[in-house]
Coordinates of C-alpha atoms and ligand atoms in Angstrom, one line a residue:
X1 CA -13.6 -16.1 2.6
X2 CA -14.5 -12.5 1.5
X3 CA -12.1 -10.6 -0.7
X4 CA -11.6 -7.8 1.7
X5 CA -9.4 -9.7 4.0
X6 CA -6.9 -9.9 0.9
X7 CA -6.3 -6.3 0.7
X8 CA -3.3 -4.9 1.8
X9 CA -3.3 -2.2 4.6
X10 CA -2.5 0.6 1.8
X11 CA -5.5 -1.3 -0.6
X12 CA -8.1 -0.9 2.3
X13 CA -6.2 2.4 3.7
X14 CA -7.5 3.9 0.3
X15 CA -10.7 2.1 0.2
X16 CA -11.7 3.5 3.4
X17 CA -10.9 6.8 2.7
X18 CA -12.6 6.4 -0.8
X19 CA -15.5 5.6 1.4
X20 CA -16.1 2.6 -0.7
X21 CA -15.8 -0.1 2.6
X22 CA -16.2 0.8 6.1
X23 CA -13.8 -0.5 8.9
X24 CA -16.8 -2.7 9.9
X25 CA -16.8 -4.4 7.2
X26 CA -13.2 -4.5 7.5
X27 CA -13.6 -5.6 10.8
X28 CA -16.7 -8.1 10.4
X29 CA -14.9 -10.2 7.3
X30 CA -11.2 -10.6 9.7
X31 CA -13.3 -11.9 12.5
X32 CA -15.2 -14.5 10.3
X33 CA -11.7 -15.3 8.4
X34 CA -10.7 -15.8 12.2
X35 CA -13.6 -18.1 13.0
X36 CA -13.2 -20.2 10.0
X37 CA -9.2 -20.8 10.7
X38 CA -9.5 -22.5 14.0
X39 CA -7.0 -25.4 12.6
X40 CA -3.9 -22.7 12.4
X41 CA -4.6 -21.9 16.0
X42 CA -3.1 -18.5 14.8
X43 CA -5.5 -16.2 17.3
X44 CA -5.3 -17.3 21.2
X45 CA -7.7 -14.4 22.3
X46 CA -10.2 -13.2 20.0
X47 CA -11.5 -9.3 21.0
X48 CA -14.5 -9.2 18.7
X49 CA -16.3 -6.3 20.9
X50 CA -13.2 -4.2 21.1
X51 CA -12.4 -4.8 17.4
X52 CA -16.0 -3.4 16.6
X53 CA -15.5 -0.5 18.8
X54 CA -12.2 0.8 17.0
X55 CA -13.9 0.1 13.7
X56 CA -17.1 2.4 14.4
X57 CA -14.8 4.7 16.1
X58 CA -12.6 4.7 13.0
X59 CA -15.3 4.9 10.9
X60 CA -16.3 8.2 12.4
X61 CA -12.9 9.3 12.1
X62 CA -12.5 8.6 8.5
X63 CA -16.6 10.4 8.0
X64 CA -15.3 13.8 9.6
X65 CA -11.7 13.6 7.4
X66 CA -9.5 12.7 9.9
X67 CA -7.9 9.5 8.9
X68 CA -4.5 9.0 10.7
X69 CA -2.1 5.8 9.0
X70 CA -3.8 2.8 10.2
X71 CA -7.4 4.3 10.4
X72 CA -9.8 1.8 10.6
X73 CA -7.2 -1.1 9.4
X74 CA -8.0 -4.2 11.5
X75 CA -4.8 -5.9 12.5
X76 CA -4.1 -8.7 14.8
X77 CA -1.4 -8.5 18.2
X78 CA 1.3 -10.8 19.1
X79 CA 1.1 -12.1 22.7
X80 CA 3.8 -10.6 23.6
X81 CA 2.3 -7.0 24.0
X82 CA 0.4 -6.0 27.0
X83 CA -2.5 -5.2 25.9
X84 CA -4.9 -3.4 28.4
X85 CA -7.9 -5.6 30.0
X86 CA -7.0 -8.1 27.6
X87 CA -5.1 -11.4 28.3
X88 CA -1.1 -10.8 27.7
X89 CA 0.2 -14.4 28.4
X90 CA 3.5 -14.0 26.2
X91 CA 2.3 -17.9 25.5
X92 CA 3.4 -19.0 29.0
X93 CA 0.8 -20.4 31.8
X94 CA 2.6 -18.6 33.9
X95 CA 0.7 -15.5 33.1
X96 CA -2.5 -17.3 32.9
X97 CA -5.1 -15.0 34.0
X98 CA -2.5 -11.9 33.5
X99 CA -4.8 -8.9 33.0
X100 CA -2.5 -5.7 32.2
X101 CA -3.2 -2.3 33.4
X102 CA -1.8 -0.6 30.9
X103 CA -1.3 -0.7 27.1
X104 CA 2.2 -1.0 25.5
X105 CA 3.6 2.0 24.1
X106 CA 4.0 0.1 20.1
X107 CA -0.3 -1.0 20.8
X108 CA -1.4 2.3 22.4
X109 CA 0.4 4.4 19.2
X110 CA -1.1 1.7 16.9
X111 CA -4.8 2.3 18.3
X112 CA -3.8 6.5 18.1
X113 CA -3.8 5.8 14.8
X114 CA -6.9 4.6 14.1
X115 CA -6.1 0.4 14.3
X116 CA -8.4 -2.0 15.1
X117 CA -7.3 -4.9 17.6
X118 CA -8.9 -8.1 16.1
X119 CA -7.2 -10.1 19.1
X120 CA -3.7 -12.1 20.2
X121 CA -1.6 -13.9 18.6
X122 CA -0.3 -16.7 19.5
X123 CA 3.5 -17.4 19.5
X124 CA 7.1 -19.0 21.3
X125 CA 6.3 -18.8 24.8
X126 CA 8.4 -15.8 26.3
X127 CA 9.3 -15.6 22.0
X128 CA 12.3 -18.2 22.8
X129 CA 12.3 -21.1 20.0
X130 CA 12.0 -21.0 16.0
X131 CA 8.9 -23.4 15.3
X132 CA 5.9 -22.4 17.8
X133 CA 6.3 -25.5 19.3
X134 CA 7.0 -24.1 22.6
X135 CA 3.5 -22.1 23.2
X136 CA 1.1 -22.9 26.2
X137 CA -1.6 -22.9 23.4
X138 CA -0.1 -25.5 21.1
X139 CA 1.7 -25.1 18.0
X140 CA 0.6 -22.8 15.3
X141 CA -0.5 -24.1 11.2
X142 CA 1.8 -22.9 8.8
X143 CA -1.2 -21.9 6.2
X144 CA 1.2 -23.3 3.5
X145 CA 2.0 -27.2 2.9
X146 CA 4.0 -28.8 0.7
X147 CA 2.6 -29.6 -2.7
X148 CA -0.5 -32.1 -2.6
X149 CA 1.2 -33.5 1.3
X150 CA -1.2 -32.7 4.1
X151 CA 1.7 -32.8 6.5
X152 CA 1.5 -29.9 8.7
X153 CA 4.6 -27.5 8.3
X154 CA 5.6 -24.9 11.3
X155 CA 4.9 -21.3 10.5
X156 CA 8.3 -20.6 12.3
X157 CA 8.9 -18.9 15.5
X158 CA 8.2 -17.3 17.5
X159 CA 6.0 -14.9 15.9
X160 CA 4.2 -17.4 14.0
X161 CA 0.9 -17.0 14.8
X162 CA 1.4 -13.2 13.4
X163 CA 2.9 -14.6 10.5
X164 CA 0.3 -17.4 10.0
X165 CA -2.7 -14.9 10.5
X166 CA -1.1 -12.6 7.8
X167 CA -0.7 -15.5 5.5
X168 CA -3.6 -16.7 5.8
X169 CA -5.8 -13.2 5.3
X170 CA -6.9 -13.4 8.7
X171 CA -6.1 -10.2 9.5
X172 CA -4.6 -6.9 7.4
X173 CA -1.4 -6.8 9.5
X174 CA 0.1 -7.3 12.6
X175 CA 2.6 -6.9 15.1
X176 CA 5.8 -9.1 15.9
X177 CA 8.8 -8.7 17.9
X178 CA 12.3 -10.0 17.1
X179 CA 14.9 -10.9 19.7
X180 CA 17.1 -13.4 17.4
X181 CA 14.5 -13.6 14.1
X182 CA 11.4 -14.2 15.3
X183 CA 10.0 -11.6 12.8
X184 CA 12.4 -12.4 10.1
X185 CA 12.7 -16.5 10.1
X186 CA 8.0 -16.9 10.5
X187 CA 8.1 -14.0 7.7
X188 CA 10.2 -16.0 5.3
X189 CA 8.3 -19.5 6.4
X190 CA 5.2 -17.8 5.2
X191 CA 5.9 -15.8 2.6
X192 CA 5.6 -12.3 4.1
X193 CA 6.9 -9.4 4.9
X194 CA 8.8 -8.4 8.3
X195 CA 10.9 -6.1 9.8
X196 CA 12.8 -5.7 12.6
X197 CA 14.0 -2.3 13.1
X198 CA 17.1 -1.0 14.4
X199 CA 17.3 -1.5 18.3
X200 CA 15.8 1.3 20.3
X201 CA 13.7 2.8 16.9
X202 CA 10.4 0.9 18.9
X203 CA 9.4 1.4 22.6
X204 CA 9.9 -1.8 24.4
X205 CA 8.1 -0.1 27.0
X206 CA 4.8 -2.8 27.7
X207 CA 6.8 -5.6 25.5
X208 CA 7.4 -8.8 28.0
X209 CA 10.9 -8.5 28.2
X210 CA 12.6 -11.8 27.0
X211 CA 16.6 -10.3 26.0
X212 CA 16.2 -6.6 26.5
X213 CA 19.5 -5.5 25.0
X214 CA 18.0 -7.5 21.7
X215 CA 14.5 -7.2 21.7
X216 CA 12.8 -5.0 19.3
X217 CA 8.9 -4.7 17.9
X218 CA 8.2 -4.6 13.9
X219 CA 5.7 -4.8 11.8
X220 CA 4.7 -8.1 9.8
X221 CA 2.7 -7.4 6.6
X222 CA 2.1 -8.5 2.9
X223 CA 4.2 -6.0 1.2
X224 CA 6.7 -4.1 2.0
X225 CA 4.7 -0.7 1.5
X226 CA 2.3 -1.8 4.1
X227 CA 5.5 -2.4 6.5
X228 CA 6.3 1.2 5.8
X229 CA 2.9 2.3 6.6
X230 CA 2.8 0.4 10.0
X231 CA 6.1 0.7 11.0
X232 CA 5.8 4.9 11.0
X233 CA 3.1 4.1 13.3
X234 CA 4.5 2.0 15.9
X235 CA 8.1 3.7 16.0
X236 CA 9.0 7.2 17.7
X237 CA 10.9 8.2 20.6
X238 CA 9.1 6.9 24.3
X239 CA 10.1 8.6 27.3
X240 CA 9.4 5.6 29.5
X241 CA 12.0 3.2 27.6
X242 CA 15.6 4.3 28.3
X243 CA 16.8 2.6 25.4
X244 CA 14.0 4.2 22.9
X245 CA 15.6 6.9 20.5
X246 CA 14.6 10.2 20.3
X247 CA 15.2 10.7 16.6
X248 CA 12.6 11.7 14.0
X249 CA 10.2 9.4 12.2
X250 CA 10.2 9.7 8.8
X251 CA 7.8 9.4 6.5
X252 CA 9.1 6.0 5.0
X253 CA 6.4 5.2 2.6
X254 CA 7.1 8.4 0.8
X255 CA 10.7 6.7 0.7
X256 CA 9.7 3.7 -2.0
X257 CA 11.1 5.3 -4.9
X258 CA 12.1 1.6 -6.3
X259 CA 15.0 3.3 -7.2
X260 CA 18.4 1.5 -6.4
X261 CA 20.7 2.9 -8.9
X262 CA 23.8 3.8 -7.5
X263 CA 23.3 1.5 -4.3
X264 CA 26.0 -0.5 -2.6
X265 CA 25.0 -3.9 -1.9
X266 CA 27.1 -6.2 0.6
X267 CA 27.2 -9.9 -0.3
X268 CA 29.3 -11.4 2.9
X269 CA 31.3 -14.2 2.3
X270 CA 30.8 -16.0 5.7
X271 CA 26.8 -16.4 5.2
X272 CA 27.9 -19.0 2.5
X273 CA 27.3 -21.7 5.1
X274 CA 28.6 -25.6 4.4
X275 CA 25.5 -27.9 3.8
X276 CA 23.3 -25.1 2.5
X277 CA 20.5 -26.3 0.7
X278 CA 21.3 -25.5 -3.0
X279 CA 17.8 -23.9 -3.3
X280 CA 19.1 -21.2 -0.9
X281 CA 22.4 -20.5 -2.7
X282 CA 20.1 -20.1 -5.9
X283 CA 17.6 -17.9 -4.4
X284 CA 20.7 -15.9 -2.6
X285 CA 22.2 -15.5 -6.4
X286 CA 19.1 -14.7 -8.1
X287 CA 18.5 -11.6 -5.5
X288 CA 21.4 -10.7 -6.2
X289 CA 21.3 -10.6 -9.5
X290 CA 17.4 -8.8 -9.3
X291 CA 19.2 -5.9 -7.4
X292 CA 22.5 -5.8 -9.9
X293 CA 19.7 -5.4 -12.7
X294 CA 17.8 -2.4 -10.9
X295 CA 21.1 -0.9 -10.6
X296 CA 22.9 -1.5 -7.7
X297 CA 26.8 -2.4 -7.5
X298 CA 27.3 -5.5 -5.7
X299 CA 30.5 -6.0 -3.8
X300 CA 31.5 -9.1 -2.1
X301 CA 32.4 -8.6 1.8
X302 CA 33.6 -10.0 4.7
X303 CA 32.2 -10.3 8.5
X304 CA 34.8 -12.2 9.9
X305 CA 32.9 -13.0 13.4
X306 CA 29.9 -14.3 12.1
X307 CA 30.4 -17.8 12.9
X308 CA 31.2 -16.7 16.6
X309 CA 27.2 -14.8 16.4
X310 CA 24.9 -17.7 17.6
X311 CA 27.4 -19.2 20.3
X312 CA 27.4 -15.4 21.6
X313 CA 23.6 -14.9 21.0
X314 CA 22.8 -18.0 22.8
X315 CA 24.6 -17.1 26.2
X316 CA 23.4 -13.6 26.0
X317 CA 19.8 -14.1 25.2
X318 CA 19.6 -16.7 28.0
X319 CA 21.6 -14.1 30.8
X320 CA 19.4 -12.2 30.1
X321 CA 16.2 -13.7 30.0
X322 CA 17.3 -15.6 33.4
X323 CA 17.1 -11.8 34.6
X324 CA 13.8 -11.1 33.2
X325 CA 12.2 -13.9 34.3
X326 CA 13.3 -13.7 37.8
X327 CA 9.9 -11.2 38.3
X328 CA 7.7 -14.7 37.8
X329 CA 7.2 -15.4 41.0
X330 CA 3.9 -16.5 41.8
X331 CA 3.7 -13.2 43.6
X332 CA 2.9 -10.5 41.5
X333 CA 1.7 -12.1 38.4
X334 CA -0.4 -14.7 37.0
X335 CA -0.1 -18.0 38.0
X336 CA 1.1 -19.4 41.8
X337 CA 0.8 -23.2 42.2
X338 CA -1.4 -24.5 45.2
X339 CA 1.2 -25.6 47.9
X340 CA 1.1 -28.5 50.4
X341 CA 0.9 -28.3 54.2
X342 CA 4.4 -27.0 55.4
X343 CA 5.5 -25.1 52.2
X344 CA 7.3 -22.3 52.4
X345 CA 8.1 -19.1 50.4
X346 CA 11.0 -21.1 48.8
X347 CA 8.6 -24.1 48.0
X348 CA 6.2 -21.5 46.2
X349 CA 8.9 -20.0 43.7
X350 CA 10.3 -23.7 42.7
X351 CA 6.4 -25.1 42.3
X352 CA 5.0 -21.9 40.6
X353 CA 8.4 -21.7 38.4
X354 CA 8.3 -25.5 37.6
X355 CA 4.9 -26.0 36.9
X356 CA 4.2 -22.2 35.1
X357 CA 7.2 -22.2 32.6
X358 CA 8.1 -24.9 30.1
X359 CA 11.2 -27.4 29.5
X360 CA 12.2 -24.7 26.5
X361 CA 12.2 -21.2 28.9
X362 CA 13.6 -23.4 31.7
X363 CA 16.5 -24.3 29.8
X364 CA 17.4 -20.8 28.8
X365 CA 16.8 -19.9 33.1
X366 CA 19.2 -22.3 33.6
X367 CA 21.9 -21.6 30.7
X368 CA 21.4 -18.1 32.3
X369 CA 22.2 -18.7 35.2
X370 CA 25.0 -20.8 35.1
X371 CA 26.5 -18.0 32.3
X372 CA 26.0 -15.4 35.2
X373 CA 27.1 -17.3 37.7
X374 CA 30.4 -16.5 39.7
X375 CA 33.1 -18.9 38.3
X376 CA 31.3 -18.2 35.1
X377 CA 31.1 -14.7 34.7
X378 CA 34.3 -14.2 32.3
X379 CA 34.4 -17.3 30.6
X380 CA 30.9 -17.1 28.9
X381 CA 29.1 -13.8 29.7
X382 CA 31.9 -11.8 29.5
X383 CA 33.5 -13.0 26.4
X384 CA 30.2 -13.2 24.6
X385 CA 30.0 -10.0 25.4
X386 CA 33.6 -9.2 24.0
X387 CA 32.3 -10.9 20.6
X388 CA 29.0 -9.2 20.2
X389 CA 31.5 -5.8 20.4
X390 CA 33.6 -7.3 17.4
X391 CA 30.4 -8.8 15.7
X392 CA 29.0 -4.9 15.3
X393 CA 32.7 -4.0 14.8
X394 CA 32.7 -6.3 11.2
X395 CA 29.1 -3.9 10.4
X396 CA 30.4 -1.0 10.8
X397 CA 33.2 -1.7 8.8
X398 CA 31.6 -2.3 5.6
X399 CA 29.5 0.4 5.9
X400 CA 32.4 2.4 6.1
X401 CA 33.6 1.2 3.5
X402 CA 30.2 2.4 1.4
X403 CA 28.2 -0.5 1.6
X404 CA 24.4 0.3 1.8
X405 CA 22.8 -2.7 2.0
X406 CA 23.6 -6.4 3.0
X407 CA 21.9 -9.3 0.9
X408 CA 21.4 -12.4 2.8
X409 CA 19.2 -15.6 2.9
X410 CA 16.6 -14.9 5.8
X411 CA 16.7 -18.6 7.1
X412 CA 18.5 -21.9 5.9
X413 CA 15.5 -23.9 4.6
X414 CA 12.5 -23.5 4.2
X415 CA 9.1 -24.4 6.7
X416 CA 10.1 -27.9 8.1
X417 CA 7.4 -30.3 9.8
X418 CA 6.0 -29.5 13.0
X419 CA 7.3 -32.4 15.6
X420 CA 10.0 -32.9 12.8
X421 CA 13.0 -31.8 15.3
X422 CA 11.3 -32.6 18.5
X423 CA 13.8 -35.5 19.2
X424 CA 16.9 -33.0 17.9
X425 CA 19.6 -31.8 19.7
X426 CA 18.1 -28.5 20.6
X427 CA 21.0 -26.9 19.1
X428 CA 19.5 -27.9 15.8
X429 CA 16.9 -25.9 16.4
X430 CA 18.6 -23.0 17.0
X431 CA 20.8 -23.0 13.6
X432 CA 17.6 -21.5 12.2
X433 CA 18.6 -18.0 13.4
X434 CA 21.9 -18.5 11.8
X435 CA 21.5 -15.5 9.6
X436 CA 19.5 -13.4 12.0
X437 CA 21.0 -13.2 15.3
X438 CA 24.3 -11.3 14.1
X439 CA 21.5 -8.4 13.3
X440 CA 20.3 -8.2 16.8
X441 CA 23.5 -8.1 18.2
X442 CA 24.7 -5.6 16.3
X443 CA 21.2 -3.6 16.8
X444 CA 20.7 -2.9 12.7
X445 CA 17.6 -3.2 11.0
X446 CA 17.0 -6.1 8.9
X447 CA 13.9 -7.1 6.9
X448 CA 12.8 -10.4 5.1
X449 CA 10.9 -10.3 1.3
X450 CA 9.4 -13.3 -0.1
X451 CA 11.7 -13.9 -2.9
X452 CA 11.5 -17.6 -4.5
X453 CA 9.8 -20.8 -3.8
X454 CA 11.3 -24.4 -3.2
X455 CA 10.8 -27.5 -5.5
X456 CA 8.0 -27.8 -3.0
X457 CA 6.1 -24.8 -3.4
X458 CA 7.0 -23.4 -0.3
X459 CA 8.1 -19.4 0.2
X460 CA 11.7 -18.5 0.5
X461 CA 12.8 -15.3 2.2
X462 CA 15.9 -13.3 1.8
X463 CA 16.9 -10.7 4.5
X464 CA 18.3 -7.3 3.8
X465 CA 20.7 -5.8 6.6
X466 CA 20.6 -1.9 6.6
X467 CA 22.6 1.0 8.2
X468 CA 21.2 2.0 11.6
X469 CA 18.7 4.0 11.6
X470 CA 18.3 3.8 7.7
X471 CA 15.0 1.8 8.0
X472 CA 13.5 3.9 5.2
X473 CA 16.6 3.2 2.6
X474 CA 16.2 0.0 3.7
X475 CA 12.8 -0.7 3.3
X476 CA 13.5 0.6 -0.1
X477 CA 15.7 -1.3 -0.9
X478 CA 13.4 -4.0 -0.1
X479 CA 10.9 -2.5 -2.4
X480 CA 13.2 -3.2 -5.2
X481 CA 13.5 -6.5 -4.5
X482 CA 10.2 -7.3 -4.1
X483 CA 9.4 -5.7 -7.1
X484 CA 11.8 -7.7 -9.3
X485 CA 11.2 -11.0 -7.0
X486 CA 7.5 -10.5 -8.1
X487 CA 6.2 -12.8 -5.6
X488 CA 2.7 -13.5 -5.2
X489 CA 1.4 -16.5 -4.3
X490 CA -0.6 -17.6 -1.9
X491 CA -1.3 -21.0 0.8
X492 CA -4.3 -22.4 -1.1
X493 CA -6.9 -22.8 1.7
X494 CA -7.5 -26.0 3.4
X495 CA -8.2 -25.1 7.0
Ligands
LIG501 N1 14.7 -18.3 17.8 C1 15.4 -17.4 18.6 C2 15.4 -17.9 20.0 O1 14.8 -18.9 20.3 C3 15.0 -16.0 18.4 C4 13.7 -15.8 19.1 C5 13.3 -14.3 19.0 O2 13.7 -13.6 18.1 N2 12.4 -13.9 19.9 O3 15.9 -17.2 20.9

């Protein structure tokens, strides 16, 4: 594998401008990393001839002296992002053969400035699930394995094959979206960076909606520097998203000073879960004790709710998903299943529906619908509605109260087998967004830093929980943690 798909974005930002690579380079070395890495099944649609256009357009750019943030940096694009002319399948054969129109808001401002698409990535189909186990294409590699054991780990879910291209130096950077944790859990899995932004600071606008009152896009990177460089590029008020902010941008790379001193840093009491692995509660203490030394205070707090966040997150993801997914129809997009003499429009939906989504996104339709449903209504909808108000509640208290930050684990293991929880209560499954979910809900930003390794040798994430709309104190913060966490391994390559 060349040594140029190892840079970071702001390594090869600098390069490029230095002059000393060109994006085609760039460009050529992620495309034959991509070719050679077949066995992660990371990319689903590979856009070589587009990825070589934006790399000699870029290249251009950067000759006259116009290089905007991402100029020329070849990332790849999670399959959740309608991406224009180019397959957007959100992972589901029900949008087989979807060709979008138009570009989503978060990919058209990423190609503005100056990135180059190296293809889709593959993921959760519709993002719902925690292992990439429930994609159309098949389950994505985690790059890393345990030790000398060839057993094949999940990257996590569902933006794992972002996080798995990332990992593996297929690709610079790239794109995620988090409903529950599906940047935060595959970032910690794989020992990278990713952030999920307060809700409305991305355009949904051209995202396939899954939860839309949780969903948010972020950027998942190597460092946190280069999730400060991407994320200024993909965020910024969009008219054609209601719920899209119009605040200003700043600059947050300018924002890693490294310097914590002074901080306040949260340490809630309920994330202390029974049964947590003890390698968890050490890497939990040793953050904490990496941020205490670069000169934070640390304060112990309490979110009282927490333990009421995935019950609530798993009635209201589902509502409102059932919603969304209503629109696949077998009329207006993708996939409509051949029907048999005497079929009728009803026939059509329950065919194209049965046959186009799988057993995990029917589920959630169903959960949905029953939660919607009349006699329903107020016991589950309703009240999980009532919690999600007192969830956010608990947040804003402590920031009140002066706390700046909030230290957390990011997931409560580390990668597990692929197949390893297929006979599991699914419920098992979804205890991996344990420490995530209560983020959405709330609509903070929250980002995951590689921060320790198991006996294993596999990377352990903890999550930071900022103010809204603090994303640039918060990625600094992040930056100090990193920093003192000083992690830099890598999955030795076996694929
Ligand atoms: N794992 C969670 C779920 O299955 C979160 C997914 C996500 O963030 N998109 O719903």
């Amino acid at each position: 594998m060349s040594e140029l798909t190892k840079l970071t974005l702001a390594e090869a930002r600098d390069k490029l401008r230095a002059r000393d690579v060109s994006s085609l380079e760039l460009t050529e070395a992620c495309l034959s990393a991509i070719e050679g890495a077949g066995a992660l099944n990371a990319f689903v649609h590979h856009t070589p001839e587009i990825a070589r256009d934006q790399a000699r357009a870029a290249d251009a750019r950067l000759a006259a002296g116009d290089a905007p943030a991402m100029c020329g940096l070849p990332i790849g694009v999670k399959d959740l992002f309608c991406t224009k002319g180019v397959p957007s399948q959100a992972a589901s054969r029900i949008l087989q053969g979807f060709l979008p129109e138009y570009e989503s808001t978060v990919t058209s401002q990423l190609f503005d400035a100056g990135a180059v698409m190296l293809g889709k990535l593959n993921m959760d189909e519709f993002a719902m699930g925690s292992s990439n186990e429930t994609s159309c294409y098949g389950n994505v590699v985690n790059p890393w394995r345990r030790g000398n054991d060839d057993t094949a780990l999940t990257p996590g879910g569902s933006s794992g094959g972002s996080a798995a291209a990332v990992a593996a130096d297929l690709c610079l950077a790239a794109t995620g979206t988090d409903t529950g944790g599906s940047i935060r859990q595959p970032a910690a899995f794989t020992g990278i960076v990713g952030i999920k932004p307060t809700y409305g600071r991305c355009s949904r606008w051209g995202v396939v909606a899954f939860a839309s009152s949780l969903d948010q896009a972020g950027p998942m990177t190597k460092t946190v520097r280069d999730a400060a460089i991407m994320l200024g590029a993909m965020c910024g008020h969009d008219p054609k998203d209601s719920t899209s902010a119009d605040l200003p941008v700043p600059d947050f790379e300018a924002m890693l000073t490294g310097d914590i001193r002074g901080k306040v840093i949260g340490i809630p009491r309920e994330y202390r879960m029974d049964g947590m692995p003890a390698e968890i509660e050490k890497l939990w203490a040793d953050g904490t004790a990496m941020l205490k030394a670069a000169g934070a205070e640390i304060r112990e707090i309490s979110l009282p709710h927490t333990k009421y966040a995935l019950p609530a997150y798993y009635v209201i993801a589902p509502a409102e998903a059932s919603s969304n997914l209503a629109r696949y129809d077998g009329v207006r997009y993708g996939h409509r299943a051949k029907l048999a003499q005497g079929d009728g429009i009803t026939e059509m939906y329950e065919k194209t529906r049965a046959e186009g989504f799988g057993h995990e996104v029917q589920r959630r339709v169903m959960v949905g619908t029953y939660v919607l449903s009349a006699g329903f209504y107020d016991a589950y909808y309703n009240r999980a509605r009532k919690v999600r108000a007192l969830i956010k509640r608990d947040f804003d208290q402590v920031f009140d109260a002066g706390i700046d930050a909030i230290l957390t684990p990011a997931t409560p293991s580390a990668a597990f087998g692929l197949g390893e929880m297929q006979d599991a209560d699914p419920v098992q499954m979804y205890l991996n967004d344990v420490f995530t979910v209560t983020v959405n809900l709330a609509g903070l930003p929250g980002i995951a830093v590689p921060a320790g390794m198991d006996a294993q040798g596999l990377p352990l994430g903890l999550q930071l929980i900022g103010r809204p709309w603090e994303e640039g104190d918060l990625l600094n913060t992040a930056y100090a943690l990193e920093q003192a966490a000083g992690f830099v391994a890598k999955p030795g390559k076996w694929w």
